[in-house]
CSV table of C-alpha atoms and ligand atoms in Angstrom, one decimal:
chain,number,residue,atom,x,y,z
A,830,MET,CA,0.0,-0.1,0.0
A,831,LEU,CA,0.8,3.5,0.3
A,832,ILE,CA,4.5,4.4,1.8
A,833,ARG,CA,5.1,7.7,0.0
A,834,HIS,CA,3.6,10.2,2.0
A,835,ARG,CA,5.8,9.2,4.9
A,836,PRO,CA,8.2,12.2,5.6
A,837,ARG,CA,11.5,11.9,3.6
A,838,TRP,CA,13.5,11.7,6.6
A,839,ALA,CA,11.6,8.9,8.0
A,840,LEU,CA,13.5,5.5,7.7
A,841,PRO,CA,10.8,3.0,7.0
A,842,ALA,CA,10.8,1.5,10.5
A,843,SER,CA,10.2,-2.1,9.5
A,844,ALA,CA,13.7,-1.8,7.5
A,845,ALA,CA,15.3,-0.7,10.8
A,846,THR,CA,13.8,-2.5,13.9
A,847,PRO,CA,10.7,-4.6,14.5
A,848,GLU,CA,7.7,-2.4,14.2
A,849,ALA,CA,6.8,-2.4,18.1
A,850,VAL,CA,10.2,-1.4,19.1
A,851,TRP,CA,10.0,2.1,17.8
A,852,LEU,CA,6.1,2.2,18.5
A,853,ASP,CA,6.6,1.2,22.1
A,854,ARG,CA,9.9,-0.2,23.1
A,855,ARG,CA,8.7,-0.8,26.6
A,856,ARG,CA,6.0,-2.8,25.8
A,857,LEU,CA,7.9,-5.0,23.4
A,858,MET,CA,10.5,-5.5,26.0
A,859,ALA,CA,7.8,-6.9,28.4
A,860,GLY,CA,6.5,-9.0,25.5
A,861,LEU,CA,9.6,-10.3,24.5
A,862,GLY,CA,10.2,-11.4,28.1
A,863,ALA,CA,6.8,-13.3,28.3
A,864,ILE,CA,7.7,-14.7,24.9
A,865,ALA,CA,11.2,-15.7,26.0
A,866,ALA,CA,9.7,-17.4,29.3
A,867,SER,CA,6.8,-19.4,27.9
A,868,GLY,CA,7.4,-19.8,24.1
A,869,VAL,CA,5.6,-18.4,21.3
A,870,VAL,CA,3.5,-21.6,20.9
A,871,THR,CA,2.4,-21.6,24.3
A,872,ALA,CA,1.7,-17.8,24.2
A,873,CYS,CA,-0.7,-18.7,21.2
A,874,ALA,CA,-2.2,-21.4,23.2
A,875,ALA,CA,-3.3,-19.2,25.9
A,876,GLU,CA,-4.8,-16.7,23.6
A,877,GLU,CA,-7.1,-19.3,22.3
A,878,GLU,CA,-8.2,-20.7,25.3
A,879,VAL,CA,-10.3,-17.5,25.9
A,880,ALA,CA,-13.8,-18.4,25.3
A,881,ASP,CA,-15.4,-17.1,22.5
A,882,PRO,CA,-19.2,-16.7,23.3
A,883,SER,CA,-19.8,-17.2,19.4
A,884,ALA,CA,-17.7,-20.3,19.1
A,885,GLY,CA,-20.7,-22.7,19.3
A,886,LEU,CA,-22.3,-21.2,16.2
A,887,TYR,CA,-19.4,-22.5,14.0
A,888,PRO,CA,-19.0,-24.3,11.6
A,889,LEU,CA,-21.6,-22.6,9.4
A,890,PRO,CA,-23.7,-23.9,6.7
A,891,ARG,CA,-21.7,-23.6,3.4
A,892,ASN,CA,-23.8,-21.6,0.6
A,893,GLU,CA,-22.7,-23.7,-2.4
A,894,ALA,CA,-23.4,-20.8,-4.5
A,895,TYR,CA,-20.4,-19.1,-3.8
A,896,THR,CA,-17.7,-21.9,-4.4
A,897,ILE,CA,-14.8,-21.1,-6.6
A,898,GLU,CA,-12.2,-23.1,-9.0
A,899,ARG,CA,-9.2,-22.3,-6.7
A,900,PRO,CA,-7.9,-24.5,-3.6
A,901,VAL,CA,-8.7,-22.8,-0.4
A,902,THR,CA,-5.7,-20.9,0.9
A,903,PRO,CA,-4.0,-23.0,4.0
A,904,GLU,CA,-5.0,-21.2,7.2
A,905,GLU,CA,-1.4,-21.1,8.3
A,906,VAL,CA,-0.5,-19.0,5.2
A,907,ASN,CA,-3.6,-17.0,5.6
A,908,SER,CA,-3.4,-16.2,9.2
A,909,ARG,CA,0.3,-14.9,9.1
A,910,TYR,CA,0.3,-12.7,6.0
A,911,ASN,CA,-2.5,-9.9,6.7
A,912,ASN,CA,-2.9,-6.3,6.0
A,913,TYR,CA,-3.9,-4.4,9.2
A,914,TYR,CA,-2.2,-1.1,9.7
A,915,GLU,CA,-3.5,-0.3,13.0
A,916,PHE,CA,-0.9,-2.9,14.0
A,917,GLY,CA,1.7,-2.0,11.8
A,918,SER,CA,2.8,-1.7,7.8
A,919,GLY,CA,4.5,-5.4,7.8
A,920,LYS,CA,2.6,-8.4,7.0
A,921,ASP,CA,3.2,-10.4,10.3
A,922,ILE,CA,0.9,-8.1,12.6
A,923,TRP,CA,-0.9,-11.3,13.8
A,924,ARG,CA,0.7,-11.6,17.1
A,925,LEU,CA,-0.2,-7.8,18.2
A,926,ALA,CA,-3.6,-8.1,16.6
A,927,GLN,CA,-4.0,-10.7,19.7
A,928,ARG,CA,-4.3,-7.6,21.8
A,929,LEU,CA,-7.8,-6.6,20.5
A,930,PRO,CA,-10.5,-7.2,23.1
A,931,LEU,CA,-13.2,-8.6,20.7
A,932,ARG,CA,-15.8,-8.7,23.8
A,933,PRO,CA,-17.7,-6.4,24.5
A,934,TRP,CA,-18.1,-5.2,20.8
A,935,GLU,CA,-20.6,-2.7,20.0
A,936,VAL,CA,-21.8,-1.8,16.6
A,937,ALA,CA,-23.5,1.7,16.0
A,938,VAL,CA,-25.8,2.5,13.3
A,939,ASP,CA,-26.6,6.1,12.4
A,940,GLY,CA,-26.9,8.8,10.1
A,941,LEU,CA,-29.8,8.4,7.4
A,942,VAL,CA,-31.9,5.6,9.4
A,943,GLU,CA,-35.3,5.5,10.7
A,944,THR,CA,-33.8,5.0,14.0
A,945,PRO,CA,-30.3,5.2,15.0
A,946,PHE,CA,-29.2,2.2,17.2
A,947,THR,CA,-26.4,0.2,18.9
A,948,ILE,CA,-26.4,-3.3,19.0
A,949,GLY,CA,-23.8,-5.8,20.5
A,950,ILE,CA,-22.0,-8.5,18.1
A,951,ASP,CA,-23.5,-11.6,19.9
A,952,ASP,CA,-27.1,-9.9,19.4
A,953,LEU,CA,-26.3,-9.1,15.6
A,954,LEU,CA,-25.1,-12.4,15.1
A,955,ALA,CA,-28.5,-14.0,16.7
A,956,ARG,CA,-30.4,-11.9,14.3
A,957,MET,CA,-28.7,-12.4,11.0
A,958,PRO,CA,-28.6,-15.2,8.5
A,959,LEU,CA,-25.3,-17.2,9.0
A,960,GLU,CA,-23.9,-19.1,6.5
A,961,GLU,CA,-19.9,-19.8,5.0
A,962,ARG,CA,-19.1,-18.5,1.5
A,963,LEU,CA,-15.8,-19.4,-0.3
A,964,TYR,CA,-14.4,-15.8,-2.1
A,965,ARG,CA,-11.4,-14.8,-4.0
A,966,HIS,CA,-9.7,-12.1,-2.2
A,967,ARG,CA,-7.3,-10.0,-4.3
A,968,CYS,CA,-5.0,-7.2,-2.8
A,969,VAL,CA,-4.3,-4.2,-4.7
A,970,GLU,CA,-0.5,-5.2,-3.9
A,971,ALA,CA,-1.0,-8.2,-6.6
A,972,TRP,CA,-1.3,-11.0,-4.4
A,973,SER,CA,-4.4,-13.0,-3.8
A,974,MET,CA,-5.8,-15.8,-1.7
A,975,THR,CA,-9.1,-18.1,-1.4
A,976,ILE,CA,-10.9,-17.9,2.0
A,977,PRO,CA,-13.8,-19.6,3.8
A,978,TRP,CA,-15.7,-16.7,5.1
A,979,GLY,CA,-18.3,-17.0,7.7
A,980,GLY,CA,-20.9,-14.3,8.3
A,981,PHE,CA,-24.1,-13.0,6.5
A,982,PRO,CA,-25.1,-11.0,3.7
A,983,MET,CA,-24.6,-7.2,4.2
A,984,ARG,CA,-28.1,-6.9,2.5
A,985,ALA,CA,-29.7,-8.3,5.3
A,986,PHE,CA,-27.9,-6.0,7.9
A,987,VAL,CA,-28.5,-2.9,5.5
A,988,GLU,CA,-32.4,-4.1,5.8
A,989,MET,CA,-32.0,-4.6,9.4
A,990,CYS,CA,-30.8,-0.8,9.8
A,991,LYS,CA,-33.8,0.7,7.8
A,992,PRO,CA,-32.2,3.6,5.9
A,993,LEU,CA,-34.1,6.5,4.6
A,994,GLY,CA,-34.6,6.9,1.0
A,995,SER,CA,-32.0,9.7,1.1
A,996,ALA,CA,-29.3,7.6,1.9
A,997,LYS,CA,-27.0,6.9,-0.9
A,998,TYR,CA,-23.8,5.4,0.7
A,999,VAL,CA,-23.0,3.6,3.9
A,1000,ARG,CA,-19.6,4.7,5.8
A,1001,MET,CA,-17.8,2.1,7.8
A,1002,GLU,CA,-15.5,3.0,10.5
A,1003,THR,CA,-13.0,0.8,12.4
A,1004,PHE,CA,-12.5,0.8,16.1
A,1005,MET,CA,-10.2,3.7,17.5
A,1006,ASP,CA,-7.8,2.5,20.5
A,1007,ARG,CA,-4.0,4.2,20.2
A,1008,LYS,CA,-3.3,2.0,23.5
A,1009,VAL,CA,-4.3,-1.2,21.9
A,1010,ALA,CA,-3.1,-0.7,18.5
A,1011,PRO,CA,0.2,1.0,17.7
A,1012,GLY,CA,-0.3,1.7,14.2
A,1013,GLN,CA,-2.9,4.3,15.3
A,1014,ARG,CA,-0.2,6.5,16.9
A,1015,THR,CA,1.6,7.0,13.5
A,1016,PRO,CA,0.7,10.7,12.7
A,1017,TRP,CA,0.8,10.3,8.8
A,1018,TYR,CA,-2.2,8.3,8.4
A,1019,ASP,CA,-5.7,10.0,9.3
A,1020,TRP,CA,-7.3,7.2,11.6
A,1021,PRO,CA,-9.6,5.6,12.3
A,1022,TYR,CA,-9.7,3.3,9.1
A,1023,VAL,CA,-12.9,4.4,7.0
A,1024,GLU,CA,-14.3,2.7,4.1
A,1025,GLY,CA,-17.5,3.2,2.1
A,1026,LEU,CA,-19.8,1.6,-0.3
A,1027,THR,CA,-23.0,2.7,-2.5
A,1028,ILE,CA,-26.2,1.5,-1.2
A,1029,ALA,CA,-26.4,-0.5,-4.3
A,1030,GLU,CA,-22.9,-2.1,-3.6
A,1031,ALA,CA,-24.1,-2.7,0.0
A,1032,THR,CA,-26.9,-4.6,-0.9
A,1033,ASN,CA,-25.5,-6.6,-4.0
A,1034,GLU,CA,-25.6,-10.4,-3.3
A,1035,LEU,CA,-21.8,-10.7,-3.0
A,1036,ALA,CA,-21.2,-7.9,-0.1
A,1037,PHE,CA,-20.8,-10.1,3.0
A,1038,LEU,CA,-19.9,-9.0,6.4
A,1039,VAL,CA,-17.5,-11.6,8.1
A,1040,THR,CA,-17.7,-12.7,11.6
A,1041,GLY,CA,-15.6,-16.0,11.0
A,1042,THR,CA,-13.0,-17.7,8.9
A,1043,TYR,CA,-12.1,-21.4,8.4
A,1044,GLY,CA,-15.1,-22.8,10.3
A,1045,LYS,CA,-14.6,-20.9,13.7
A,1046,PRO,CA,-15.0,-17.3,14.9
A,1047,ALA,CA,-12.4,-15.3,13.0
A,1048,ALA,CA,-9.1,-14.4,14.5
A,1049,PRO,CA,-8.1,-11.1,15.4
A,1050,GLN,CA,-5.9,-10.4,12.3
A,1051,PHE,CA,-8.6,-11.0,10.0
A,1052,GLY,CA,-10.8,-8.1,11.4
A,1053,ALA,CA,-12.6,-9.9,13.9
A,1054,PRO,CA,-15.4,-9.9,15.3
A,1055,LEU,CA,-16.8,-8.0,12.2
A,1056,ARG,CA,-15.3,-7.0,9.0
A,1057,LEU,CA,-16.3,-6.8,5.4
A,1058,ALA,CA,-15.6,-8.7,2.3
A,1059,VAL,CA,-16.4,-7.4,-1.4
A,1060,PRO,CA,-14.6,-9.8,-3.3
A,1061,TRP,CA,-14.9,-7.8,-6.6
A,1062,LYS,CA,-12.9,-5.0,-5.2
A,1063,TYR,CA,-9.2,-4.6,-4.1
A,1064,GLY,CA,-8.9,-6.1,-0.6
A,1065,PHE,CA,-8.5,-2.7,1.0
A,1066,LYS,CA,-12.1,-1.8,0.6
A,1067,SER,CA,-12.7,-5.0,3.1
A,1068,ILE,CA,-12.9,-2.8,6.2
A,1069,LYS,CA,-11.6,-4.9,9.7
A,1070,ALA,CA,-13.0,-4.5,12.9
A,1071,ILE,CA,-16.2,-2.3,12.1
A,1072,VAL,CA,-17.8,-0.2,15.1
A,1073,ARG,CA,-20.1,2.2,13.1
A,1074,PHE,CA,-22.2,2.3,9.9
A,1075,THR,CA,-23.4,5.7,9.1
A,1076,PHE,CA,-25.9,6.1,6.3
A,1077,THR,CA,-25.4,9.1,4.2
A,1078,GLU,CA,-26.0,11.3,1.3
A,1079,GLU,CA,-22.5,12.2,0.7
A,1080,ARG,CA,-19.8,9.8,-0.6
A,1081,PRO,CA,-17.5,9.3,2.4
A,1082,LYS,CA,-13.8,9.9,2.3
A,1083,THR,CA,-11.9,6.6,2.7
A,1084,PHE,CA,-8.8,6.0,4.6
A,1085,TRP,CA,-6.7,5.2,1.9
A,1086,GLU,CA,-8.2,7.8,-0.5
A,1087,LYS,CA,-7.2,10.5,2.1
A,1088,SER,CA,-3.7,9.0,2.5
A,1089,GLY,CA,-2.8,8.6,-1.3
A,1090,PRO,CA,-5.6,10.1,-3.5
A,1091,THR,CA,-3.0,9.8,-6.8
A,1092,GLU,CA,-3.0,5.7,-6.0
A,1093,TYR,CA,-6.3,5.1,-4.3
A,1094,GLY,CA,-9.9,6.0,-4.6
A,1095,PHE,CA,-13.5,5.1,-3.6
A,1096,TRP,CA,-14.2,2.3,-6.1
A,1097,ALA,CA,-11.4,0.2,-6.3
A,1098,ASN,CA,-12.7,-2.4,-8.7
A,1099,VAL,CA,-10.4,-5.2,-9.5
A,1100,ASN,CA,-9.2,-4.3,-13.3
A,1101,PRO,CA,-6.3,-6.0,-14.7
A,1102,ASP,CA,-5.9,-3.7,-17.8
A,1103,VAL,CA,-5.5,-0.6,-15.4
A,1104,PRO,CA,-2.0,-0.8,-13.8
A,1105,HIS,CA,-1.7,0.7,-10.4
A,1106,PRO,CA,0.9,3.9,-10.7
A,1107,ARG,CA,3.6,1.8,-9.5
A,1108,TRP,CA,2.9,-1.8,-10.6
A,1109,SER,CA,1.1,-3.8,-13.0
A,1110,GLN,CA,-2.2,-5.4,-12.1
A,1111,ALA,CA,-2.3,-7.9,-15.0
A,1112,SER,CA,-1.4,-10.7,-12.7
A,1113,GLU,CA,-1.4,-11.9,-9.1
A,1114,ARG,CA,0.9,-14.0,-7.1
A,1115,VAL,CA,-1.5,-16.9,-5.3
A,1116,LEU,CA,-0.2,-17.0,-1.7
A,1117,GLY,CA,0.5,-20.5,-0.5
A,1118,THR,CA,1.6,-21.7,-4.1
A,1119,ASP,CA,4.4,-20.8,-6.5
A,1120,GLU,CA,1.7,-19.9,-9.0
A,1121,ARG,CA,1.2,-16.2,-10.7
A,1122,ILE,CA,-2.2,-16.2,-12.6
A,1123,PRO,CA,-4.0,-13.7,-14.7
A,1124,THR,CA,-6.1,-11.2,-12.6
A,1125,ARG,CA,-9.7,-11.2,-13.8
A,1126,LEU,CA,-11.9,-8.3,-14.2
A,1127,PHE,CA,-14.0,-7.5,-11.0
A,1128,ASN,CA,-11.7,-10.4,-9.6
A,1129,GLY,CA,-13.9,-13.0,-11.5
A,1130,TYR,CA,-17.0,-11.5,-10.2
A,1131,ALA,CA,-18.3,-9.4,-13.4
A,1132,GLU,CA,-21.7,-11.4,-13.7
A,1133,GLU,CA,-22.7,-10.4,-10.3
A,1134,VAL,CA,-21.4,-6.8,-10.2
A,1135,ALA,CA,-20.8,-5.2,-13.8
A,1136,GLY,CA,-24.3,-3.9,-13.6
A,1137,LEU,CA,-23.8,-1.7,-10.6
A,1138,TYR,CA,-21.6,0.4,-12.7
A,1139,ALA,CA,-23.6,0.8,-16.0
A,1140,GLY,CA,-23.4,4.3,-17.5
A,1141,MET,CA,-20.6,5.1,-15.2
A,1142,GLU,CA,-17.8,5.2,-17.6
A,1143,GLY,CA,-16.7,8.4,-17.0
A,1144,GLU,CA,-15.7,7.5,-13.2
A,1145,ARG,CA,-12.5,6.1,-12.3
A,1146,LEU,CA,-13.7,2.6,-11.2
A,1147,PHE,CA,-10.4,0.9,-10.9
A,1148,MET,CA,-9.0,3.1,-8.2
B,140,LIG,N1,-9.1,-2.8,7.6
B,140,LIG,C1,-8.3,-2.1,8.7
B,140,LIG,N2,-9.4,-1.6,9.6
B,140,LIG,N3,-7.4,-1.7,8.7
B,140,LIG,C2,-6.4,-2.2,7.5
B,140,LIG,O1,-4.8,-2.1,7.5
B,140,LIG,N4,-6.3,-3.5,5.4
B,140,LIG,C3,-7.0,-3.8,4.2
B,140,LIG,C4,-8.2,-4.4,4.5
B,140,LIG,N5,-8.8,-4.0,5.5
B,140,LIG,C5,-7.0,-3.0,6.5
B,140,LIG,C6,-8.4,-3.3,6.6
B,140,LIG,C7,-6.3,-4.3,3.2
B,140,LIG,S1,-4.9,-3.4,2.5
B,140,LIG,C8,-6.3,-5.7,2.7
B,140,LIG,S2,-5.5,-6.2,1.5
B,140,LIG,C9,-7.3,-6.5,3.4
B,140,LIG,O2,-7.9,-5.8,4.7
B,140,LIG,C10,-6.4,-7.5,4.1
B,140,LIG,O3,-7.3,-8.6,4.6
B,140,LIG,P1,-6.5,-10.0,5.3
B,140,LIG,O4,-5.4,-9.6,6.1
B,140,LIG,O5,-7.6,-10.7,5.9
B,140,LIG,O6,-5.9,-10.5,4.0
């Protein structure tokens, strides 16, 4: 993703020292002590022992309408290669992400809706039609995976929110907590992470709100307890750890649009024919394999979503 806006004098921290060192040396030292004392594997096991109240809901029934030709990316690969800038700009943020408390987790719904409300994640899970889908996942950085997501169609959620007729977009916002998320202390990004969709996109059959992965509640690095999956768009649209949905008439300014407007925009539809300013989008590296495969328009989902953009040829739909 974007790194150019970082001041010229700033050495990329990941190149110099482990991320957490420059963000919070003391905490890292304490963490290293704990790891040295117990071993990384033991530390992970301890994290997994914390009961998740939604664990009994999984595995969810697979919706066979959403299966694909590629093998599923192994969980060990997917859960150790993540983009989650709240926890750092490297791919190996999984351990730091375990710091995020997943309960209690409240989701606020406001803006142009009949009645604004707040709902706890477990109450939300109880009200939504839960299922598992296999989706392609294509990052703007030209790598891809295939993931079994558990969750519910965003359309069901939008219907529950009862937006007013004047609402044209839904703006989504990630949690904000500088104590937990060291990345949120970096001054060169405008936190919190924000994303947005048109109402037509949000109610498209493919837009999916994710609560689980690989047949169990999603691990923190995947954006638990609630993230988006919009597989026809570059991965940065799929916002993690959502705490707020705001229905609005105005197109929201998104996190990457604010950070790098010459490289990232609102639409971000996958398009192999339009290169990123710094690299080609024609093909993608399939993580967990040695393969590089051609990228497909709308990431292979043109049949489901091309109609959303009819008559919008003037827009930069790939950014
Ligand atoms: N959401 C938040 N809140 N913070 C992030 O840094 N990264 C985005 C997206 N959602 C990001 C986010 C990017 S760039 C990608 S490619 C995907 O999450 C990565 O999802 P994954 O780690 O499950 O592969």
